């Protein structure tokens, strides 16, 4: 693996190896890398979880972190993203973590840049490390993926998380369904749509999405109170979920819009567990790209961190 930009690039075996490597790190931790290496975190869109969990992952692996703020960088003088990345490459960055508003930009750049690039979310394109941490969370719950029914619910059309997860989950043999407002259906994803009521009653995993207000037109159709009642997860709907079913959400959460406030930390919610797994998933990706700790050996019967 030279870059980590799309879940579509990975085979079932490659995804499983990364999931198990991240789960192994969650139990045993990881040795710091032996060489002195530098990671550049280039975030052109806002982020809390992804950016900070990359920093924690990098520091745990002993990487030197080159922080970057586009608003006080030479991007403001018109420097292109390609030239910005080539600059970091020239001054010694060994790894580029990129979040950008343009869909598919990480893939395009990965074809021009030698230094490993990790896509930390590209517009409505993909968010593969979010997908990996979601997969780790599912694996910890169900110990496998085949035939699990996963319903991805909400703003499908504008969601890079939906795209990466739909690709990865179907590669792993899950049954993937979508639900949400018809205006936000995405014809490029060929998975069946069901109603929210069918979703809550039949899903093993209900994966809620954030409404991507920043990617909507000004004349958005949204009335947030109606949205919760018609398409969101209310307390009444949660009661109808299967006993073993879990709730996921990539966060940040619009409380009382996608999900009723009191459910964000309910027993079946894995939302903060997902964030915790974000560090382990990102450590596994960094190890794999930098060819350290690549020989994963499964170990069991140890407590998670
Ligand atoms: N889930 C996610 O990508 O969150 P941030 O935008 O805070 O990184």
PDB file of C-alpha atoms and ligand atoms in Angstrom:
ATOM      1  CA  UNK A   1       0.000   0.000   0.000  1.00  0.00           C
ATOM      2  CA  UNK A   2       1.663   3.258  -1.160  1.00  0.00           C
ATOM      3  CA  UNK A   3      -1.167   5.680  -0.339  1.00  0.00           C
ATOM      4  CA  UNK A   4      -4.459   5.416   1.579  1.00  0.00           C
ATOM      5  CA  UNK A   5      -6.956   7.454  -0.406  1.00  0.00           C
ATOM      6  CA  UNK A   6      -9.976   5.258  -1.180  1.00  0.00           C
ATOM      7  CA  UNK A   7     -11.614   2.158   0.287  1.00  0.00           C
ATOM      8  CA  UNK A   8     -12.216   1.082  -3.326  1.00  0.00           C
ATOM      9  CA  UNK A   9      -8.472   0.425  -3.690  1.00  0.00           C
ATOM     10  CA  UNK A  10      -8.472  -2.303  -1.014  1.00  0.00           C
ATOM     11  CA  UNK A  11      -9.261  -6.013  -1.220  1.00  0.00           C
ATOM     12  CA  UNK A  12     -11.208  -7.844   1.494  1.00  0.00           C
ATOM     13  CA  UNK A  13      -7.926  -9.282   2.826  1.00  0.00           C
ATOM     14  CA  UNK A  14      -6.232  -5.870   2.924  1.00  0.00           C
ATOM     15  CA  UNK A  15      -9.157  -4.315   4.795  1.00  0.00           C
ATOM     16  CA  UNK A  16      -9.315  -7.203   7.279  1.00  0.00           C
ATOM     17  CA  UNK A  17      -5.579  -6.975   7.909  1.00  0.00           C
ATOM     18  CA  UNK A  18      -5.871  -3.263   8.750  1.00  0.00           C
ATOM     19  CA  UNK A  19      -8.940  -3.839  10.944  1.00  0.00           C
ATOM     20  CA  UNK A  20      -7.149  -6.576  12.902  1.00  0.00           C
ATOM     21  CA  UNK A  21      -3.958  -4.504  13.099  1.00  0.00           C
ATOM     22  CA  UNK A  22      -5.927  -1.570  14.575  1.00  0.00           C
ATOM     23  CA  UNK A  23      -7.780  -3.872  16.966  1.00  0.00           C
ATOM     24  CA  UNK A  24      -4.444  -5.370  18.007  1.00  0.00           C
ATOM     25  CA  UNK A  25      -3.110  -1.864  18.721  1.00  0.00           C
ATOM     26  CA  UNK A  26      -6.234  -1.169  20.815  1.00  0.00           C
ATOM     27  CA  UNK A  27      -5.278  -4.155  22.994  1.00  0.00           C
ATOM     28  CA  UNK A  28      -1.455  -4.121  23.022  1.00  0.00           C
ATOM     29  CA  UNK A  29      -0.498  -0.590  21.966  1.00  0.00           C
ATOM     30  CA  UNK A  30       2.313  -0.161  19.422  1.00  0.00           C
ATOM     31  CA  UNK A  31       6.044   0.355  19.446  1.00  0.00           C
ATOM     32  CA  UNK A  32       7.217   3.796  18.280  1.00  0.00           C
ATOM     33  CA  UNK A  33       8.840   3.822  14.824  1.00  0.00           C
ATOM     34  CA  UNK A  34      12.599   3.399  14.921  1.00  0.00           C
ATOM     35  CA  UNK A  35      13.507   6.111  12.404  1.00  0.00           C
ATOM     36  CA  UNK A  36      12.991   9.851  12.888  1.00  0.00           C
ATOM     37  CA  UNK A  37      10.136  10.626  10.514  1.00  0.00           C
ATOM     38  CA  UNK A  38       7.966  13.696   9.857  1.00  0.00           C
ATOM     39  CA  UNK A  39       4.222  13.839   9.198  1.00  0.00           C
ATOM     40  CA  UNK A  40       2.529  16.898   7.654  1.00  0.00           C
ATOM     41  CA  UNK A  41      -1.146  17.388   8.477  1.00  0.00           C
ATOM     42  CA  UNK A  42      -2.658  19.557   5.752  1.00  0.00           C
ATOM     43  CA  UNK A  43      -6.247  20.411   6.669  1.00  0.00           C
ATOM     44  CA  UNK A  44      -8.042  22.772   4.271  1.00  0.00           C
ATOM     45  CA  UNK A  45     -11.459  22.042   5.848  1.00  0.00           C
ATOM     46  CA  UNK A  46     -12.361  22.194   9.557  1.00  0.00           C
ATOM     47  CA  UNK A  47     -11.855  19.089  11.696  1.00  0.00           C
ATOM     48  CA  UNK A  48     -11.736  18.151  15.359  1.00  0.00           C
ATOM     49  CA  UNK A  49     -11.709  14.331  15.547  1.00  0.00           C
ATOM     50  CA  UNK A  50      -9.762  13.431  12.440  1.00  0.00           C
ATOM     51  CA  UNK A  51      -7.041  16.029  12.858  1.00  0.00           C
ATOM     52  CA  UNK A  52      -6.531  15.527  16.586  1.00  0.00           C
ATOM     53  CA  UNK A  53      -6.646  11.731  16.415  1.00  0.00           C
ATOM     54  CA  UNK A  54      -4.026  11.826  13.658  1.00  0.00           C
ATOM     55  CA  UNK A  55      -1.838  13.957  15.934  1.00  0.00           C
ATOM     56  CA  UNK A  56      -2.295  11.492  18.818  1.00  0.00           C
ATOM     57  CA  UNK A  57      -1.640   8.518  16.502  1.00  0.00           C
ATOM     58  CA  UNK A  58       1.472  10.160  15.076  1.00  0.00           C
ATOM     59  CA  UNK A  59       2.865  11.114  18.493  1.00  0.00           C
ATOM     60  CA  UNK A  60       2.207   7.608  19.854  1.00  0.00           C
ATOM     61  CA  UNK A  61       4.232   6.260  16.946  1.00  0.00           C
ATOM     62  CA  UNK A  62       7.038   8.754  17.631  1.00  0.00           C
ATOM     63  CA  UNK A  63       6.531  10.819  14.481  1.00  0.00           C
ATOM     64  CA  UNK A  64       7.373  14.518  14.401  1.00  0.00           C
ATOM     65  CA  UNK A  65       4.202  16.406  13.517  1.00  0.00           C
ATOM     66  CA  UNK A  66       4.366  19.359  11.116  1.00  0.00           C
ATOM     67  CA  UNK A  67       1.229  21.345  11.733  1.00  0.00           C
ATOM     68  CA  UNK A  68      -0.132  23.590   9.011  1.00  0.00           C
ATOM     69  CA  UNK A  69      -2.802  26.263   8.933  1.00  0.00           C
ATOM     70  CA  UNK A  70      -3.860  27.035   5.378  1.00  0.00           C
ATOM     71  CA  UNK A  71      -5.146  30.505   6.323  1.00  0.00           C
ATOM     72  CA  UNK A  72      -1.639  31.678   7.333  1.00  0.00           C
ATOM     73  CA  UNK A  73       0.249  29.673   4.703  1.00  0.00           C
ATOM     74  CA  UNK A  74       1.394  30.548   1.191  1.00  0.00           C
ATOM     75  CA  UNK A  75      -1.876  29.078  -0.090  1.00  0.00           C
ATOM     76  CA  UNK A  76      -3.205  32.600   0.609  1.00  0.00           C
ATOM     77  CA  UNK A  77      -0.688  33.844  -2.012  1.00  0.00           C
ATOM     78  CA  UNK A  78      -2.105  31.454  -4.576  1.00  0.00           C
ATOM     79  CA  UNK A  79       0.192  28.445  -4.111  1.00  0.00           C
ATOM     80  CA  UNK A  80      -1.454  25.303  -5.446  1.00  0.00           C
ATOM     81  CA  UNK A  81      -2.157  22.209  -3.342  1.00  0.00           C
ATOM     82  CA  UNK A  82       0.300  20.260  -5.526  1.00  0.00           C
ATOM     83  CA  UNK A  83       3.075  22.805  -4.894  1.00  0.00           C
ATOM     84  CA  UNK A  84       2.224  22.877  -1.183  1.00  0.00           C
ATOM     85  CA  UNK A  85       2.611  19.111  -0.929  1.00  0.00           C
ATOM     86  CA  UNK A  86       5.811  19.134  -3.050  1.00  0.00           C
ATOM     87  CA  UNK A  87       7.153  21.766  -0.625  1.00  0.00           C
ATOM     88  CA  UNK A  88       6.493  19.538   2.387  1.00  0.00           C
ATOM     89  CA  UNK A  89       8.041  16.627   0.486  1.00  0.00           C
ATOM     90  CA  UNK A  90      11.142  18.738  -0.293  1.00  0.00           C
ATOM     91  CA  UNK A  91      11.670  19.778   3.324  1.00  0.00           C
ATOM     92  CA  UNK A  92      11.497  16.216   4.542  1.00  0.00           C
ATOM     93  CA  UNK A  93       7.889  15.153   5.228  1.00  0.00           C
ATOM     94  CA  UNK A  94       7.610  11.358   5.112  1.00  0.00           C
ATOM     95  CA  UNK A  95       3.808  11.302   5.261  1.00  0.00           C
ATOM     96  CA  UNK A  96       1.061  13.682   4.095  1.00  0.00           C
ATOM     97  CA  UNK A  97      -2.377  13.715   5.737  1.00  0.00           C
ATOM     98  CA  UNK A  98      -4.774  15.707   3.580  1.00  0.00           C
ATOM     99  CA  UNK A  99      -8.275  17.036   4.169  1.00  0.00           C
ATOM    100  CA  UNK A 100      -9.633  19.125   1.314  1.00  0.00           C
ATOM    101  CA  UNK A 101     -12.964  20.342  -0.005  1.00  0.00           C
ATOM    102  CA  UNK A 102     -12.471  18.922  -3.536  1.00  0.00           C
ATOM    103  CA  UNK A 103     -13.802  15.400  -4.147  1.00  0.00           C
ATOM    104  CA  UNK A 104     -11.200  12.909  -5.412  1.00  0.00           C
ATOM    105  CA  UNK A 105      -8.280  15.328  -4.982  1.00  0.00           C
ATOM    106  CA  UNK A 106      -6.362  12.879  -2.754  1.00  0.00           C
ATOM    107  CA  UNK A 107      -6.570  10.194  -5.454  1.00  0.00           C
ATOM    108  CA  UNK A 108      -5.396  12.630  -8.157  1.00  0.00           C
ATOM    109  CA  UNK A 109      -2.475  13.858  -6.064  1.00  0.00           C
ATOM    110  CA  UNK A 110      -1.475  10.325  -5.087  1.00  0.00           C
ATOM    111  CA  UNK A 111      -0.799   9.675  -8.793  1.00  0.00           C
ATOM    112  CA  UNK A 112       1.683  12.597  -8.872  1.00  0.00           C
ATOM    113  CA  UNK A 113       3.334  12.463  -5.432  1.00  0.00           C
ATOM    114  CA  UNK A 114       5.780   9.820  -4.140  1.00  0.00           C
ATOM    115  CA  UNK A 115       5.363  10.532  -0.413  1.00  0.00           C
ATOM    116  CA  UNK A 116       2.470   8.484   1.051  1.00  0.00           C
ATOM    117  CA  UNK A 117      -0.795  10.453   1.169  1.00  0.00           C
ATOM    118  CA  UNK A 118      -3.630   9.640   3.571  1.00  0.00           C
ATOM    119  CA  UNK A 119      -7.023  10.996   2.578  1.00  0.00           C
ATOM    120  CA  UNK A 120      -8.494  12.567   5.734  1.00  0.00           C
ATOM    121  CA  UNK A 121     -11.723  13.469   3.887  1.00  0.00           C
ATOM    122  CA  UNK A 122     -12.067  15.026   0.426  1.00  0.00           C
ATOM    123  CA  UNK A 123     -15.286  16.978  -0.129  1.00  0.00           C
ATOM    124  CA  UNK A 124     -18.107  14.591  -1.002  1.00  0.00           C
ATOM    125  CA  UNK A 125     -15.526  12.023  -2.138  1.00  0.00           C
ATOM    126  CA  UNK A 126     -14.260   9.611   0.506  1.00  0.00           C
ATOM    127  CA  UNK A 127     -13.155   9.425   4.140  1.00  0.00           C
ATOM    128  CA  UNK A 128     -11.296   6.110   4.298  1.00  0.00           C
ATOM    129  CA  UNK A 129      -9.811   6.407   7.807  1.00  0.00           C
ATOM    130  CA  UNK A 130     -13.304   7.158   9.171  1.00  0.00           C
ATOM    131  CA  UNK A 131     -14.458   4.014   7.408  1.00  0.00           C
ATOM    132  CA  UNK A 132     -11.610   1.989   8.895  1.00  0.00           C
ATOM    133  CA  UNK A 133     -12.390   3.140  12.444  1.00  0.00           C
ATOM    134  CA  UNK A 134     -16.055   2.300  11.840  1.00  0.00           C
ATOM    135  CA  UNK A 135     -15.040  -1.179  10.679  1.00  0.00           C
ATOM    136  CA  UNK A 136     -12.860  -1.670  13.759  1.00  0.00           C
ATOM    137  CA  UNK A 137     -15.851  -0.732  15.934  1.00  0.00           C
ATOM    138  CA  UNK A 138     -18.097  -3.224  14.105  1.00  0.00           C
ATOM    139  CA  UNK A 139     -15.436  -5.949  14.304  1.00  0.00           C
ATOM    140  CA  UNK A 140     -15.063  -5.461  18.063  1.00  0.00           C
ATOM    141  CA  UNK A 141     -18.825  -5.866  18.402  1.00  0.00           C
ATOM    142  CA  UNK A 142     -19.549  -8.764  16.028  1.00  0.00           C
ATOM    143  CA  UNK A 143     -16.065 -10.351  15.486  1.00  0.00           C
ATOM    144  CA  UNK A 144     -16.791 -10.646  11.740  1.00  0.00           C
ATOM    145  CA  UNK A 145     -18.608  -8.849   8.904  1.00  0.00           C
ATOM    146  CA  UNK A 146     -20.287 -11.373   6.590  1.00  0.00           C
ATOM    147  CA  UNK A 147     -24.081 -10.944   6.235  1.00  0.00           C
ATOM    148  CA  UNK A 148     -24.396  -8.193   8.834  1.00  0.00           C
ATOM    149  CA  UNK A 149     -27.174  -5.796   7.832  1.00  0.00           C
ATOM    150  CA  UNK A 150     -25.858  -2.237   7.866  1.00  0.00           C
ATOM    151  CA  UNK A 151     -28.200   0.662   7.146  1.00  0.00           C
ATOM    152  CA  UNK A 152     -26.566   4.007   6.348  1.00  0.00           C
ATOM    153  CA  UNK A 153     -29.080   6.720   7.187  1.00  0.00           C
ATOM    154  CA  UNK A 154     -29.318  10.387   6.297  1.00  0.00           C
ATOM    155  CA  UNK A 155     -27.564  12.812   3.991  1.00  0.00           C
ATOM    156  CA  UNK A 156     -26.186  10.147   1.635  1.00  0.00           C
ATOM    157  CA  UNK A 157     -25.633  12.439  -1.357  1.00  0.00           C
ATOM    158  CA  UNK A 158     -23.219  14.791   0.446  1.00  0.00           C
ATOM    159  CA  UNK A 159     -21.483  12.193   2.625  1.00  0.00           C
ATOM    160  CA  UNK A 160     -17.951  10.937   2.006  1.00  0.00           C
ATOM    161  CA  UNK A 161     -18.414   8.647   5.031  1.00  0.00           C
ATOM    162  CA  UNK A 162     -21.392   6.929   3.352  1.00  0.00           C
ATOM    163  CA  UNK A 163     -19.372   6.359   0.195  1.00  0.00           C
ATOM    164  CA  UNK A 164     -16.266   4.892   1.879  1.00  0.00           C
ATOM    165  CA  UNK A 165     -18.353   2.715   4.189  1.00  0.00           C
ATOM    166  CA  UNK A 166     -20.670   1.428   1.466  1.00  0.00           C
ATOM    167  CA  UNK A 167     -17.648   0.329  -0.615  1.00  0.00           C
ATOM    168  CA  UNK A 168     -15.787  -1.246   2.313  1.00  0.00           C
ATOM    169  CA  UNK A 169     -18.778  -2.948   3.937  1.00  0.00           C
ATOM    170  CA  UNK A 170     -19.880  -4.546   0.690  1.00  0.00           C
ATOM    171  CA  UNK A 171     -16.309  -5.729   0.011  1.00  0.00           C
ATOM    172  CA  UNK A 172     -16.450  -7.406   3.436  1.00  0.00           C
ATOM    173  CA  UNK A 173     -19.735  -9.188   2.652  1.00  0.00           C
ATOM    174  CA  UNK A 174     -22.138  -7.009   4.657  1.00  0.00           C
ATOM    175  CA  UNK A 175     -25.654  -6.342   3.366  1.00  0.00           C
ATOM    176  CA  UNK A 176     -25.670  -2.576   2.809  1.00  0.00           C
ATOM    177  CA  UNK A 177     -28.896  -0.534   2.689  1.00  0.00           C
ATOM    178  CA  UNK A 178     -29.498   3.218   2.555  1.00  0.00           C
ATOM    179  CA  UNK A 179     -32.267   5.399   3.949  1.00  0.00           C
ATOM    180  CA  UNK A 180     -33.059   9.120   3.946  1.00  0.00           C
ATOM    181  CA  UNK A 181     -34.818  12.026   2.225  1.00  0.00           C
ATOM    182  CA  UNK A 182     -35.368  11.300  -1.491  1.00  0.00           C
ATOM    183  CA  UNK A 183     -33.657  14.595  -2.458  1.00  0.00           C
ATOM    184  CA  UNK A 184     -30.465  13.278  -0.820  1.00  0.00           C
ATOM    185  CA  UNK A 185     -30.418   9.882  -2.499  1.00  0.00           C
ATOM    186  CA  UNK A 186     -27.253   9.241  -4.462  1.00  0.00           C
ATOM    187  CA  UNK A 187     -27.689   7.441  -7.790  1.00  0.00           C
ATOM    188  CA  UNK A 188     -23.971   6.674  -7.987  1.00  0.00           C
ATOM    189  CA  UNK A 189     -24.353   4.240  -5.052  1.00  0.00           C
ATOM    190  CA  UNK A 190     -26.193   1.110  -6.193  1.00  0.00           C
ATOM    191  CA  UNK A 191     -27.566  -0.077  -2.853  1.00  0.00           C
ATOM    192  CA  UNK A 192     -31.281  -0.478  -2.035  1.00  0.00           C
ATOM    193  CA  UNK A 193     -33.159   2.263  -0.182  1.00  0.00           C
ATOM    194  CA  UNK A 194     -35.554   1.332   2.646  1.00  0.00           C
ATOM    195  CA  UNK A 195     -37.648   3.428   5.049  1.00  0.00           C
ATOM    196  CA  UNK A 196     -36.253   4.596   8.404  1.00  0.00           C
ATOM    197  CA  UNK A 197     -38.891   2.472  10.164  1.00  0.00           C
ATOM    198  CA  UNK A 198     -37.751  -0.663   8.328  1.00  0.00           C
ATOM    199  CA  UNK A 199     -34.127   0.333   9.028  1.00  0.00           C
ATOM    200  CA  UNK A 200     -34.550   0.557  12.803  1.00  0.00           C
ATOM    201  CA  UNK A 201     -36.428  -2.738  13.011  1.00  0.00           C
ATOM    202  CA  UNK A 202     -34.055  -4.812  10.864  1.00  0.00           C
ATOM    203  CA  UNK A 203     -30.537  -3.354  11.063  1.00  0.00           C
ATOM    204  CA  UNK A 204     -27.690  -4.953  12.981  1.00  0.00           C
ATOM    205  CA  UNK A 205     -25.862  -1.654  12.632  1.00  0.00           C
ATOM    206  CA  UNK A 206     -27.636   1.671  12.163  1.00  0.00           C
ATOM    207  CA  UNK A 207     -25.066   4.113  10.847  1.00  0.00           C
ATOM    208  CA  UNK A 208     -26.415   7.666  11.089  1.00  0.00           C
ATOM    209  CA  UNK A 209     -24.846  10.483   9.069  1.00  0.00           C
ATOM    210  CA  UNK A 210     -24.395  14.132   9.889  1.00  0.00           C
ATOM    211  CA  UNK A 211     -26.435  16.528   7.756  1.00  0.00           C
ATOM    212  CA  UNK A 212     -23.731  18.273   5.736  1.00  0.00           C
ATOM    213  CA  UNK A 213     -25.132  21.813   5.978  1.00  0.00           C
ATOM    214  CA  UNK A 214     -21.924  23.251   4.518  1.00  0.00           C
ATOM    215  CA  UNK A 215     -22.474  21.336   1.253  1.00  0.00           C
ATOM    216  CA  UNK A 216     -26.145  22.319   0.836  1.00  0.00           C
ATOM    217  CA  UNK A 217     -27.569  25.072  -1.332  1.00  0.00           C
ATOM    218  CA  UNK A 218     -28.856  28.164   0.508  1.00  0.00           C
ATOM    219  CA  UNK A 219     -32.461  27.114  -0.301  1.00  0.00           C
ATOM    220  CA  UNK A 220     -32.086  23.887   1.693  1.00  0.00           C
ATOM    221  CA  UNK A 221     -35.272  21.855   2.122  1.00  0.00           C
ATOM    222  CA  UNK A 222     -34.457  21.197   5.745  1.00  0.00           C
ATOM    223  CA  UNK A 223     -36.689  21.856   8.743  1.00  0.00           C
ATOM    224  CA  UNK A 224     -34.662  20.233  11.488  1.00  0.00           C
ATOM    225  CA  UNK A 225     -37.583  19.429  13.829  1.00  0.00           C
ATOM    226  CA  UNK A 226     -39.526  17.682  11.060  1.00  0.00           C
ATOM    227  CA  UNK A 227     -36.335  15.915  10.059  1.00  0.00           C
ATOM    228  CA  UNK A 228     -35.889  14.215  13.452  1.00  0.00           C
ATOM    229  CA  UNK A 229     -39.497  12.999  13.468  1.00  0.00           C
ATOM    230  CA  UNK A 230     -39.504  11.786   9.858  1.00  0.00           C
ATOM    231  CA  UNK A 231     -35.963  10.581   9.236  1.00  0.00           C
ATOM    232  CA  UNK A 232     -33.988  10.772  12.498  1.00  0.00           C
ATOM    233  CA  UNK A 233     -33.488   8.325  15.349  1.00  0.00           C
ATOM    234  CA  UNK A 234     -36.069   9.174  18.021  1.00  0.00           C
ATOM    235  CA  UNK A 235     -36.431   7.417  21.380  1.00  0.00           C
ATOM    236  CA  UNK A 236     -39.526   5.708  20.008  1.00  0.00           C
ATOM    237  CA  UNK A 237     -37.622   4.293  17.023  1.00  0.00           C
ATOM    238  CA  UNK A 238     -34.658   3.225  19.189  1.00  0.00           C
ATOM    239  CA  UNK A 239     -37.038   1.072  21.266  1.00  0.00           C
ATOM    240  CA  UNK A 240     -37.926  -0.863  18.109  1.00  0.00           C
ATOM    241  CA  UNK A 241     -34.312  -1.785  17.277  1.00  0.00           C
ATOM    242  CA  UNK A 242     -33.148  -5.399  17.600  1.00  0.00           C
ATOM    243  CA  UNK A 243     -31.720  -6.231  21.038  1.00  0.00           C
ATOM    244  CA  UNK A 244     -28.164  -6.658  19.748  1.00  0.00           C
ATOM    245  CA  UNK A 245     -28.229  -3.746  17.279  1.00  0.00           C
ATOM    246  CA  UNK A 246     -25.828  -0.815  17.644  1.00  0.00           C
ATOM    247  CA  UNK A 247     -25.969   2.873  16.696  1.00  0.00           C
ATOM    248  CA  UNK A 248     -23.056   4.589  15.003  1.00  0.00           C
ATOM    249  CA  UNK A 249     -22.443   8.171  13.826  1.00  0.00           C
ATOM    250  CA  UNK A 250     -19.158   9.653  12.553  1.00  0.00           C
ATOM    251  CA  UNK A 251     -19.781  12.925  14.452  1.00  0.00           C
ATOM    252  CA  UNK A 252     -19.927  15.827  14.894  1.00  0.00           C
ATOM    253  CA  UNK A 253     -23.552  15.121  15.805  1.00  0.00           C
ATOM    254  CA  UNK A 254     -26.427  17.540  15.197  1.00  0.00           C
ATOM    255  CA  UNK A 255     -28.250  16.617  18.414  1.00  0.00           C
ATOM    256  CA  UNK A 256     -32.044  16.427  18.064  1.00  0.00           C
ATOM    257  CA  UNK A 257     -31.703  16.404  14.275  1.00  0.00           C
ATOM    258  CA  UNK A 258     -30.156  13.087  13.178  1.00  0.00           C
ATOM    259  CA  UNK A 259     -30.534  11.598  16.641  1.00  0.00           C
ATOM    260  CA  UNK A 260     -32.458  12.537  19.772  1.00  0.00           C
ATOM    261  CA  UNK A 261     -30.175  14.061  22.391  1.00  0.00           C
ATOM    262  CA  UNK A 262     -30.708  11.351  25.027  1.00  0.00           C
ATOM    263  CA  UNK A 263     -29.621   8.601  22.599  1.00  0.00           C
ATOM    264  CA  UNK A 264     -26.160   9.985  21.809  1.00  0.00           C
ATOM    265  CA  UNK A 265     -24.669   8.141  24.804  1.00  0.00           C
ATOM    266  CA  UNK A 266     -27.302   5.425  25.225  1.00  0.00           C
ATOM    267  CA  UNK A 267     -26.296   1.794  25.815  1.00  0.00           C
ATOM    268  CA  UNK A 268     -26.325   0.805  22.164  1.00  0.00           C
ATOM    269  CA  UNK A 269     -24.523   3.931  20.963  1.00  0.00           C
ATOM    270  CA  UNK A 270     -20.893   3.404  19.889  1.00  0.00           C
ATOM    271  CA  UNK A 271     -20.301   7.040  18.915  1.00  0.00           C
ATOM    272  CA  UNK A 272     -17.514   7.792  21.406  1.00  0.00           C
ATOM    273  CA  UNK A 273     -16.069   4.284  20.953  1.00  0.00           C
ATOM    274  CA  UNK A 274     -15.725   5.132  17.258  1.00  0.00           C
ATOM    275  CA  UNK A 275     -13.675   8.210  18.164  1.00  0.00           C
ATOM    276  CA  UNK A 276     -11.437   6.154  20.465  1.00  0.00           C
ATOM    277  CA  UNK A 277     -10.882   3.640  17.657  1.00  0.00           C
ATOM    278  CA  UNK A 278      -9.944   6.522  15.356  1.00  0.00           C
ATOM    279  CA  UNK A 279      -6.530   6.730  16.991  1.00  0.00           C
ATOM    280  CA  UNK A 280      -5.884   2.963  16.605  1.00  0.00           C
ATOM    281  CA  UNK A 281      -7.152   2.869  13.011  1.00  0.00           C
ATOM    282  CA  UNK A 282      -4.923   5.794  12.055  1.00  0.00           C
ATOM    283  CA  UNK A 283      -1.927   4.225  13.788  1.00  0.00           C
ATOM    284  CA  UNK A 284      -2.487   1.038  11.762  1.00  0.00           C
ATOM    285  CA  UNK A 285      -2.662   2.961   8.478  1.00  0.00           C
ATOM    286  CA  UNK A 286       0.484   4.952   9.298  1.00  0.00           C
ATOM    287  CA  UNK A 287       2.368   1.770  10.274  1.00  0.00           C
ATOM    288  CA  UNK A 288       1.342   0.083   7.050  1.00  0.00           C
ATOM    289  CA  UNK A 289       2.333   3.021   4.864  1.00  0.00           C
ATOM    290  CA  UNK A 290       5.657   3.486   6.577  1.00  0.00           C
ATOM    291  CA  UNK A 291       6.306  -0.263   6.532  1.00  0.00           C
ATOM    292  CA  UNK A 292       6.630  -0.561  10.259  1.00  0.00           C
ATOM    293  CA  UNK A 293       4.823  -3.186  12.279  1.00  0.00           C
ATOM    294  CA  UNK A 294       3.441  -4.601   9.057  1.00  0.00           C
ATOM    295  CA  UNK A 295       3.803  -8.203  10.211  1.00  0.00           C
ATOM    296  CA  UNK A 296       0.630  -8.403  12.209  1.00  0.00           C
ATOM    297  CA  UNK A 297       0.251 -11.455  14.409  1.00  0.00           C
ATOM    298  CA  UNK A 298      -3.150 -11.974  15.968  1.00  0.00           C
ATOM    299  CA  UNK A 299      -3.121 -12.161  19.760  1.00  0.00           C
ATOM    300  CA  UNK A 300      -6.157 -12.766  21.914  1.00  0.00           C
ATOM    301  CA  UNK A 301      -7.272 -12.758  25.544  1.00  0.00           C
ATOM    302  CA  UNK A 302      -5.861  -9.345  26.389  1.00  0.00           C
ATOM    303  CA  UNK A 303      -7.736  -6.373  27.724  1.00  0.00           C
ATOM    304  CA  UNK A 304      -8.284  -3.420  25.418  1.00  0.00           C
ATOM    305  CA  UNK A 305      -6.718  -0.074  26.301  1.00  0.00           C
TER     306      UNK A 305
HETATM  307  N1  LIG B   1     -15.842  12.449  11.739  1.00  0.00           N
HETATM  308  C1  LIG B   1     -15.064  13.473  11.355  1.00  0.00           C
HETATM  309  O1  LIG B   1     -14.452  13.438  10.267  1.00  0.00           O
HETATM  310  O2  LIG B   1     -14.999  14.487  12.242  1.00  0.00           O
HETATM  311  P1  LIG B   1     -14.132  15.827  12.083  1.00  0.00           P
HETATM  312  O3  LIG B   1     -14.711  16.606  10.920  1.00  0.00           O
HETATM  313  O4  LIG B   1     -14.233  16.537  13.391  1.00  0.00           O
HETATM  314  O5  LIG B   1     -12.719  15.420  11.746  1.00  0.00           O
END
